[in-house]
PDB file of C-alpha atoms in Angstrom:
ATOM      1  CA  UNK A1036      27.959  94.650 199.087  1.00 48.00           C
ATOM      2  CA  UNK A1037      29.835  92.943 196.173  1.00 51.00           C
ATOM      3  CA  UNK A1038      31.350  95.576 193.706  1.00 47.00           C
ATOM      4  CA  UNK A1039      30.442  93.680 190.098  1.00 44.00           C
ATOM      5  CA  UNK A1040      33.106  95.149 187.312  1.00 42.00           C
ATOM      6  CA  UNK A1041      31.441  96.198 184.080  1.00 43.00           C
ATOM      7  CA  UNK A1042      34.596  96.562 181.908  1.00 45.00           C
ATOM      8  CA  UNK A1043      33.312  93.833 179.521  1.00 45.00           C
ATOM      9  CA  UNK A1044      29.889  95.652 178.756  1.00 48.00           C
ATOM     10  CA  UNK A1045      31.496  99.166 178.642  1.00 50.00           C
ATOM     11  CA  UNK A1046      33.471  97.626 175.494  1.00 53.00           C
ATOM     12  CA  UNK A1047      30.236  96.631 174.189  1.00 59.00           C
ATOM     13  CA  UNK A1048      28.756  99.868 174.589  1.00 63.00           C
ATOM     14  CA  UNK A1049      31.760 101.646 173.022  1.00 63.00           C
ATOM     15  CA  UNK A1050      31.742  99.354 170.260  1.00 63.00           C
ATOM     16  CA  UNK A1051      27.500  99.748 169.512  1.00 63.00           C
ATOM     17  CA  UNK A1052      28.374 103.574 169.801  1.00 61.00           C
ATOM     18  CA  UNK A1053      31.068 103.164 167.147  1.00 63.00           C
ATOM     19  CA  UNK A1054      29.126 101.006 164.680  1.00 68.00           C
ATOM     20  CA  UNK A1055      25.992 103.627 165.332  1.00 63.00           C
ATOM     21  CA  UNK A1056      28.555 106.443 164.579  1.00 63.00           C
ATOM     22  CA  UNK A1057      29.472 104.655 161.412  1.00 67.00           C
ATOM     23  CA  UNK A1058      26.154 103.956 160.199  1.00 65.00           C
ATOM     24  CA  UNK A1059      25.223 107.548 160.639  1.00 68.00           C
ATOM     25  CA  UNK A1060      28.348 108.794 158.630  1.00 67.00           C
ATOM     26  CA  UNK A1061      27.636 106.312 156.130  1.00 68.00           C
ATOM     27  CA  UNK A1062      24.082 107.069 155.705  1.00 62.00           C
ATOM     28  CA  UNK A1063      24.655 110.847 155.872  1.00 66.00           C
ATOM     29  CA  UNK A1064      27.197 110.426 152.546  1.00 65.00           C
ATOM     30  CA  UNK A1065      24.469 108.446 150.481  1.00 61.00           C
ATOM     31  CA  UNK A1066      21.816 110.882 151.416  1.00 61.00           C
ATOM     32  CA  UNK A1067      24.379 114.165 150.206  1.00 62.00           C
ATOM     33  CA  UNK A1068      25.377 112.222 147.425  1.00 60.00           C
ATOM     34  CA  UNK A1069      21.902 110.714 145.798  1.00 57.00           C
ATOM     35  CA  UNK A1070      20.535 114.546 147.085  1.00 55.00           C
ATOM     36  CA  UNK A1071      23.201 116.063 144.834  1.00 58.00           C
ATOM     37  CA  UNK A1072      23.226 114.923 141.304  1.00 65.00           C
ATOM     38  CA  UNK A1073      26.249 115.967 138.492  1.00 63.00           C
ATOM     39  CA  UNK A1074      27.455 115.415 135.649  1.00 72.00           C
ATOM     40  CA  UNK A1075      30.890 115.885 134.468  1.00 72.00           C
ATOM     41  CA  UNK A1076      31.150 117.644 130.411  1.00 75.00           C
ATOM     42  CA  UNK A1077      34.157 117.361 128.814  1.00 79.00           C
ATOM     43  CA  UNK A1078      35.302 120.204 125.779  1.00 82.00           C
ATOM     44  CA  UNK A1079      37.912 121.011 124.668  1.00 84.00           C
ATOM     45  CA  UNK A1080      39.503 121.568 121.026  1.00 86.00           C
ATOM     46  CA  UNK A1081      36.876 119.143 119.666  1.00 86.00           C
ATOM     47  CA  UNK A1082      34.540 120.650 121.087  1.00 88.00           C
ATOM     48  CA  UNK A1083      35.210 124.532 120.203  1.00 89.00           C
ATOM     49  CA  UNK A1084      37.298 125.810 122.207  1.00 88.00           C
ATOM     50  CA  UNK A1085      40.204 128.417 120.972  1.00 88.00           C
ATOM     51  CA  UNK A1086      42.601 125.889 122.533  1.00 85.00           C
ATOM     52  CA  UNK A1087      43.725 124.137 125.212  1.00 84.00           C
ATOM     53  CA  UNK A1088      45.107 126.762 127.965  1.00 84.00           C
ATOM     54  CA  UNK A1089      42.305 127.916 130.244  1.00 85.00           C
ATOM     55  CA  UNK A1090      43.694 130.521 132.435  1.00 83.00           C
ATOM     56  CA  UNK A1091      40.569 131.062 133.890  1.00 84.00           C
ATOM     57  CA  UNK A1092      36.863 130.447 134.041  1.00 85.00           C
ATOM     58  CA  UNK A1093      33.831 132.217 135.489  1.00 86.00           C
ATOM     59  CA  UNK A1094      29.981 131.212 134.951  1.00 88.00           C
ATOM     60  CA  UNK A1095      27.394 134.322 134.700  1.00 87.00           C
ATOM     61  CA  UNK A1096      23.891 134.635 135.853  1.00 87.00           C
ATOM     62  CA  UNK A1097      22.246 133.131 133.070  1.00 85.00           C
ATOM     63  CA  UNK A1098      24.575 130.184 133.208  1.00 88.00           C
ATOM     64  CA  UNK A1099      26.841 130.218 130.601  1.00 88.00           C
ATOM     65  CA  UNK A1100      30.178 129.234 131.404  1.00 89.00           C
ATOM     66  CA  UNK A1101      32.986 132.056 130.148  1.00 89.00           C
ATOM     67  CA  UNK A1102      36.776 130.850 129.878  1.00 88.00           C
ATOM     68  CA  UNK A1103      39.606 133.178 129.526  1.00 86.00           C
ATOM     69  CA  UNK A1104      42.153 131.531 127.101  1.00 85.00           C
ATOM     70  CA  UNK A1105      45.586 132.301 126.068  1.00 83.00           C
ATOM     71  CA  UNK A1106      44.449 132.631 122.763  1.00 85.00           C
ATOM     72  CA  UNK A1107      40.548 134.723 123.227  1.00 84.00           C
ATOM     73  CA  UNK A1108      37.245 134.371 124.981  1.00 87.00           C
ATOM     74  CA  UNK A1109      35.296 130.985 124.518  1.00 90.00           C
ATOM     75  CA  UNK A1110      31.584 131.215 126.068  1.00 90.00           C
ATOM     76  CA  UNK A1111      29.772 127.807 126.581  1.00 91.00           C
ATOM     77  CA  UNK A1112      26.176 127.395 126.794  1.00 89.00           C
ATOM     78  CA  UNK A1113      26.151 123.676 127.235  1.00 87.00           C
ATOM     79  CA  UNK A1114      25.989 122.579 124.339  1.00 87.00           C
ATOM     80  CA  UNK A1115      28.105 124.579 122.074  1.00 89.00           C
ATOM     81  CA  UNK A1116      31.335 127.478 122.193  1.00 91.00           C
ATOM     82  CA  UNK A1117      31.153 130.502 120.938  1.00 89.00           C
ATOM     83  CA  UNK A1118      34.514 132.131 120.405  1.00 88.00           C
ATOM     84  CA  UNK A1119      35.548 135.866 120.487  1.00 85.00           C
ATOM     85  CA  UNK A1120      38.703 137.173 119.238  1.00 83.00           C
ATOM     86  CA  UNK A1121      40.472 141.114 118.896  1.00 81.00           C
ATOM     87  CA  UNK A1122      39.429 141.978 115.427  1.00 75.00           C
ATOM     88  CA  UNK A1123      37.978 145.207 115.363  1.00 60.00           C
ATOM     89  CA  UNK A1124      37.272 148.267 118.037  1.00 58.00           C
ATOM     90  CA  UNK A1125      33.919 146.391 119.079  1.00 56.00           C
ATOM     91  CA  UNK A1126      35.923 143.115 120.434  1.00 69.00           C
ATOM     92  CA  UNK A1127      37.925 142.034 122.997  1.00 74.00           C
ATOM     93  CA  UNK A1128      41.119 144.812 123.254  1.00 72.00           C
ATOM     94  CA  UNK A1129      43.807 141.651 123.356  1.00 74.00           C
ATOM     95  CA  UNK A1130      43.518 137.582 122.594  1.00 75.00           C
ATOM     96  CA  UNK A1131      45.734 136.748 125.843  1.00 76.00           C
ATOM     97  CA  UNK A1132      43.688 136.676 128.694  1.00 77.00           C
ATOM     98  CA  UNK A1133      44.248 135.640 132.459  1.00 76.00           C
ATOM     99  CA  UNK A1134      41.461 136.172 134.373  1.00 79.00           C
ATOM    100  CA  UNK A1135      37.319 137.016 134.187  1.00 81.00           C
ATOM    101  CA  UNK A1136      35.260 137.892 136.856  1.00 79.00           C
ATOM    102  CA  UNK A1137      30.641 137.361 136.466  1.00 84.00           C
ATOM    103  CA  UNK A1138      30.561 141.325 138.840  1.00 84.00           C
ATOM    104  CA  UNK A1139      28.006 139.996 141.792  1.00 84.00           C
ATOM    105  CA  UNK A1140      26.568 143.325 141.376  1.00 82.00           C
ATOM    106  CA  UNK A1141      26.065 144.492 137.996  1.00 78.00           C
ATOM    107  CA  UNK A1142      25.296 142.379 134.719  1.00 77.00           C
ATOM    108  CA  UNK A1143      29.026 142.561 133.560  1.00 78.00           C
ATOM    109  CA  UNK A1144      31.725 140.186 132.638  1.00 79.00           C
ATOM    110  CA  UNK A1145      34.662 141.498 133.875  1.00 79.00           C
ATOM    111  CA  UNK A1146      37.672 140.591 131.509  1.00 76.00           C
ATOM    112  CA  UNK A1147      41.354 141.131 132.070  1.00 70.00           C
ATOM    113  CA  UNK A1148      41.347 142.436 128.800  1.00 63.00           C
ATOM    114  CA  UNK A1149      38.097 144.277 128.527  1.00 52.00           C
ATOM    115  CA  UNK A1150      35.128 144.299 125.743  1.00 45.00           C
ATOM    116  CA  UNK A1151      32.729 147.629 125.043  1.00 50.00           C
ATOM    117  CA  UNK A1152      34.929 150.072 128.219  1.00 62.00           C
ATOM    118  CA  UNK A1153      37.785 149.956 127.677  1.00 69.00           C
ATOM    119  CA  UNK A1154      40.311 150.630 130.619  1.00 75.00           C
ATOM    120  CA  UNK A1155      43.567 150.797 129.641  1.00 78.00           C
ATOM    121  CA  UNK A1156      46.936 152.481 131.074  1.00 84.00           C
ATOM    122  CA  UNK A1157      47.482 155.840 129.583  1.00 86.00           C
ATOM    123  CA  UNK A1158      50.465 157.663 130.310  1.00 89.00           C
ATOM    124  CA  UNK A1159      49.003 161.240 130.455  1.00 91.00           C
ATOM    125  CA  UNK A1160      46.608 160.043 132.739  1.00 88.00           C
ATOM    126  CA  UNK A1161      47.296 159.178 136.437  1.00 88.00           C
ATOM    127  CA  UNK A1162      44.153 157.556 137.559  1.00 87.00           C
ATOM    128  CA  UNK A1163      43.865 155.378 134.859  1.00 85.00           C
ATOM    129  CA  UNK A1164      45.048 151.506 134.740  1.00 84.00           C
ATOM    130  CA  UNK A1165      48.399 151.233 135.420  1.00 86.00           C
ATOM    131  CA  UNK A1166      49.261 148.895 133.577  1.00 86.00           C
ATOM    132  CA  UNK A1167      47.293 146.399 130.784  1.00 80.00           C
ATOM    133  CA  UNK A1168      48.919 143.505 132.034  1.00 83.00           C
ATOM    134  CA  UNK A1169      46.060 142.186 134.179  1.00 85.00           C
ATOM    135  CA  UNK A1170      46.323 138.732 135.610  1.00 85.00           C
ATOM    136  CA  UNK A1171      43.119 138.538 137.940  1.00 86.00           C
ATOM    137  CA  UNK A1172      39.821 140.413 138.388  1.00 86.00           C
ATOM    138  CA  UNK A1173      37.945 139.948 141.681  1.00 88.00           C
ATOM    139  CA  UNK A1174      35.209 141.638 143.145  1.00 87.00           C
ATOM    140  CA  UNK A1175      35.681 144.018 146.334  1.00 92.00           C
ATOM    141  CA  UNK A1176      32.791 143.961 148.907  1.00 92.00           C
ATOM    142  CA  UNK A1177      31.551 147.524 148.482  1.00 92.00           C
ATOM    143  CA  UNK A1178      30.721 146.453 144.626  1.00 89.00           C
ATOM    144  CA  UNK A1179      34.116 147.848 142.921  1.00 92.00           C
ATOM    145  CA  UNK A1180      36.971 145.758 141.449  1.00 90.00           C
ATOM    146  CA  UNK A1181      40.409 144.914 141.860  1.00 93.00           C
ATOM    147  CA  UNK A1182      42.900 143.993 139.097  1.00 89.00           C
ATOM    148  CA  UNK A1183      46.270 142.472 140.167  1.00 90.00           C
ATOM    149  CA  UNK A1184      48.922 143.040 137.757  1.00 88.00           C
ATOM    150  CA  UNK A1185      52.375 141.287 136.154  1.00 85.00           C
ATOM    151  CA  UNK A1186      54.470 144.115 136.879  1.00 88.00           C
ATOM    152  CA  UNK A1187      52.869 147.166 138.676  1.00 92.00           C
ATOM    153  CA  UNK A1188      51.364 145.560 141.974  1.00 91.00           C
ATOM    154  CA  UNK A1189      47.223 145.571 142.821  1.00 91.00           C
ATOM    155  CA  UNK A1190      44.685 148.573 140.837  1.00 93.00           C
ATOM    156  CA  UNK A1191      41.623 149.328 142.739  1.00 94.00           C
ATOM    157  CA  UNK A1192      38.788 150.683 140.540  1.00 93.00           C
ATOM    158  CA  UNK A1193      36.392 152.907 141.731  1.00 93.00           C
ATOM    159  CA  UNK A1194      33.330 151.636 139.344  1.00 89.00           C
ATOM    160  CA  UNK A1195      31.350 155.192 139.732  1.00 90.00           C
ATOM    161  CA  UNK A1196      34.526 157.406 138.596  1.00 92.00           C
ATOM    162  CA  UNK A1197      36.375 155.177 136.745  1.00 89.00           C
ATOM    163  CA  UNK A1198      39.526 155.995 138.312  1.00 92.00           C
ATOM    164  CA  UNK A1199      42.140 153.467 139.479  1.00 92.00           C
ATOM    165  CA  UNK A1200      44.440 153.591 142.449  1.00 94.00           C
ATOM    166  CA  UNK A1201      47.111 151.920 142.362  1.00 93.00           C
ATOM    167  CA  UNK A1202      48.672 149.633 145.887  1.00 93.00           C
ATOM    168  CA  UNK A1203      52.753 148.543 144.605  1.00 93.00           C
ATOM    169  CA  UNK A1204      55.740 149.223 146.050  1.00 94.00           C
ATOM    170  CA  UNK A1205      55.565 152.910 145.910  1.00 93.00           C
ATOM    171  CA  UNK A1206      51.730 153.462 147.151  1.00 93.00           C
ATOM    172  CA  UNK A1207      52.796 150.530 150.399  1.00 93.00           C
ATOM    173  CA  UNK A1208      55.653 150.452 152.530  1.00 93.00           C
ATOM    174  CA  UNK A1209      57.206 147.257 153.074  1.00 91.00           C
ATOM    175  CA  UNK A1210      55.267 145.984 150.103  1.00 88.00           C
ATOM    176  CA  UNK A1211      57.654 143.242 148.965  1.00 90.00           C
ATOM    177  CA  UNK A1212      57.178 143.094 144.939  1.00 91.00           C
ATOM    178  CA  UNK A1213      54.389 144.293 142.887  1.00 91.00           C
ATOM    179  CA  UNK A1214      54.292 140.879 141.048  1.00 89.00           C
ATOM    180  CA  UNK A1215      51.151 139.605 141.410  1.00 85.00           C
ATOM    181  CA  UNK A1216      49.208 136.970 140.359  1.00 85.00           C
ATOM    182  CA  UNK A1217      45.739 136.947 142.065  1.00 85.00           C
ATOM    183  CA  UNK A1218      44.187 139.550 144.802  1.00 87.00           C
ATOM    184  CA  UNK A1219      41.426 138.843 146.627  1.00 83.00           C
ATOM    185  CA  UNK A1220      39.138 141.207 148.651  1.00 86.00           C
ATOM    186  CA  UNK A1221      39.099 140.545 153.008  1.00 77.00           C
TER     187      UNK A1221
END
């Protein structure tokens, strides 16, 4: 029997499997993208906002979006901001903020730099904050919060007690600063 060589239709069908590949891909990213419709908003000064340094943003349940600004709380409904400021004991307890956190839990806006509870460091207390210099909120997975911190390392709060306790340098061996930025729960 003659042996007949194929090499030139293998090509061919390497080639069709490409171009079918291809066609897939290619109709699989106009599907997603006609499927998935946006729009892209931009505010800023204009449009309300306290100013121009967003140090972080979180969107609740009932859709607003909530930005924590250097200079106070700006809330956006989609059509206009609504601004909150420290100005009295039934505000925010400080203008600067870093970080804000929509609890997956509870129907609270977690602000580093709270409004209505307070938790701030107090001296004669151990369990509380340890520090009011929050930079980030997160959630933990059993429904309680941690804060990281500019100077005193990661706060764990207990939601149901309201205590704090406190991971740095001196709670963690071989913890190598307790500057911290963000924290995130495994």
């Amino acid at each position: 029997p003659e042996t007949v060589h194929t090499g030139v239709s293998r090509g061919n069908d390497k080639l069709m499997v490409k171009r079918v590949f291809m066609f897939l891909v290619s109709w699989l990213c106009v599907c997603l993208t006609g499927a998935q419709p946006y729009s892209i908003q931009s505010i800023g000064l204009a449009e309300g906002l306290s100013n121009n340094y967003v140090l972080g943003i979180t969107q609740d349940k009932q859709g607003f979006l909530w930005f924590a600004m250097e200079e106070g709380l700006n809330r956006f409904d989609g059509i206009q901001v609504l601004n909150y400021y420290k100005n009295n004991d039934n505000s925010i307890s400080g203008n600067e903020l870093n970080s804000l956190l929509d609890d997956p839990h509870e129907p609270v806006l977690w602000i580093a730099t709270g409004r209505f509870t307070y938790y701030q460091h107090d001296d004669a207390r151990p369990e509380s904050l340890i520090t009011d210099d929050v930079t980030h909120v997160a959630a933990a997975h059993d429904g309680n919060i941690w804060l990281s911190t500019y100077w005193q390392g990661i706060d764990y709060l207990d939601k149901r007690t309201g205590r704090f306790t406190h991971y740095n340098t001196s709670t963690v061996e071989g913890l190598p600063d307790n500057q911290l930025w963000t924290v995130l729960d495994g």
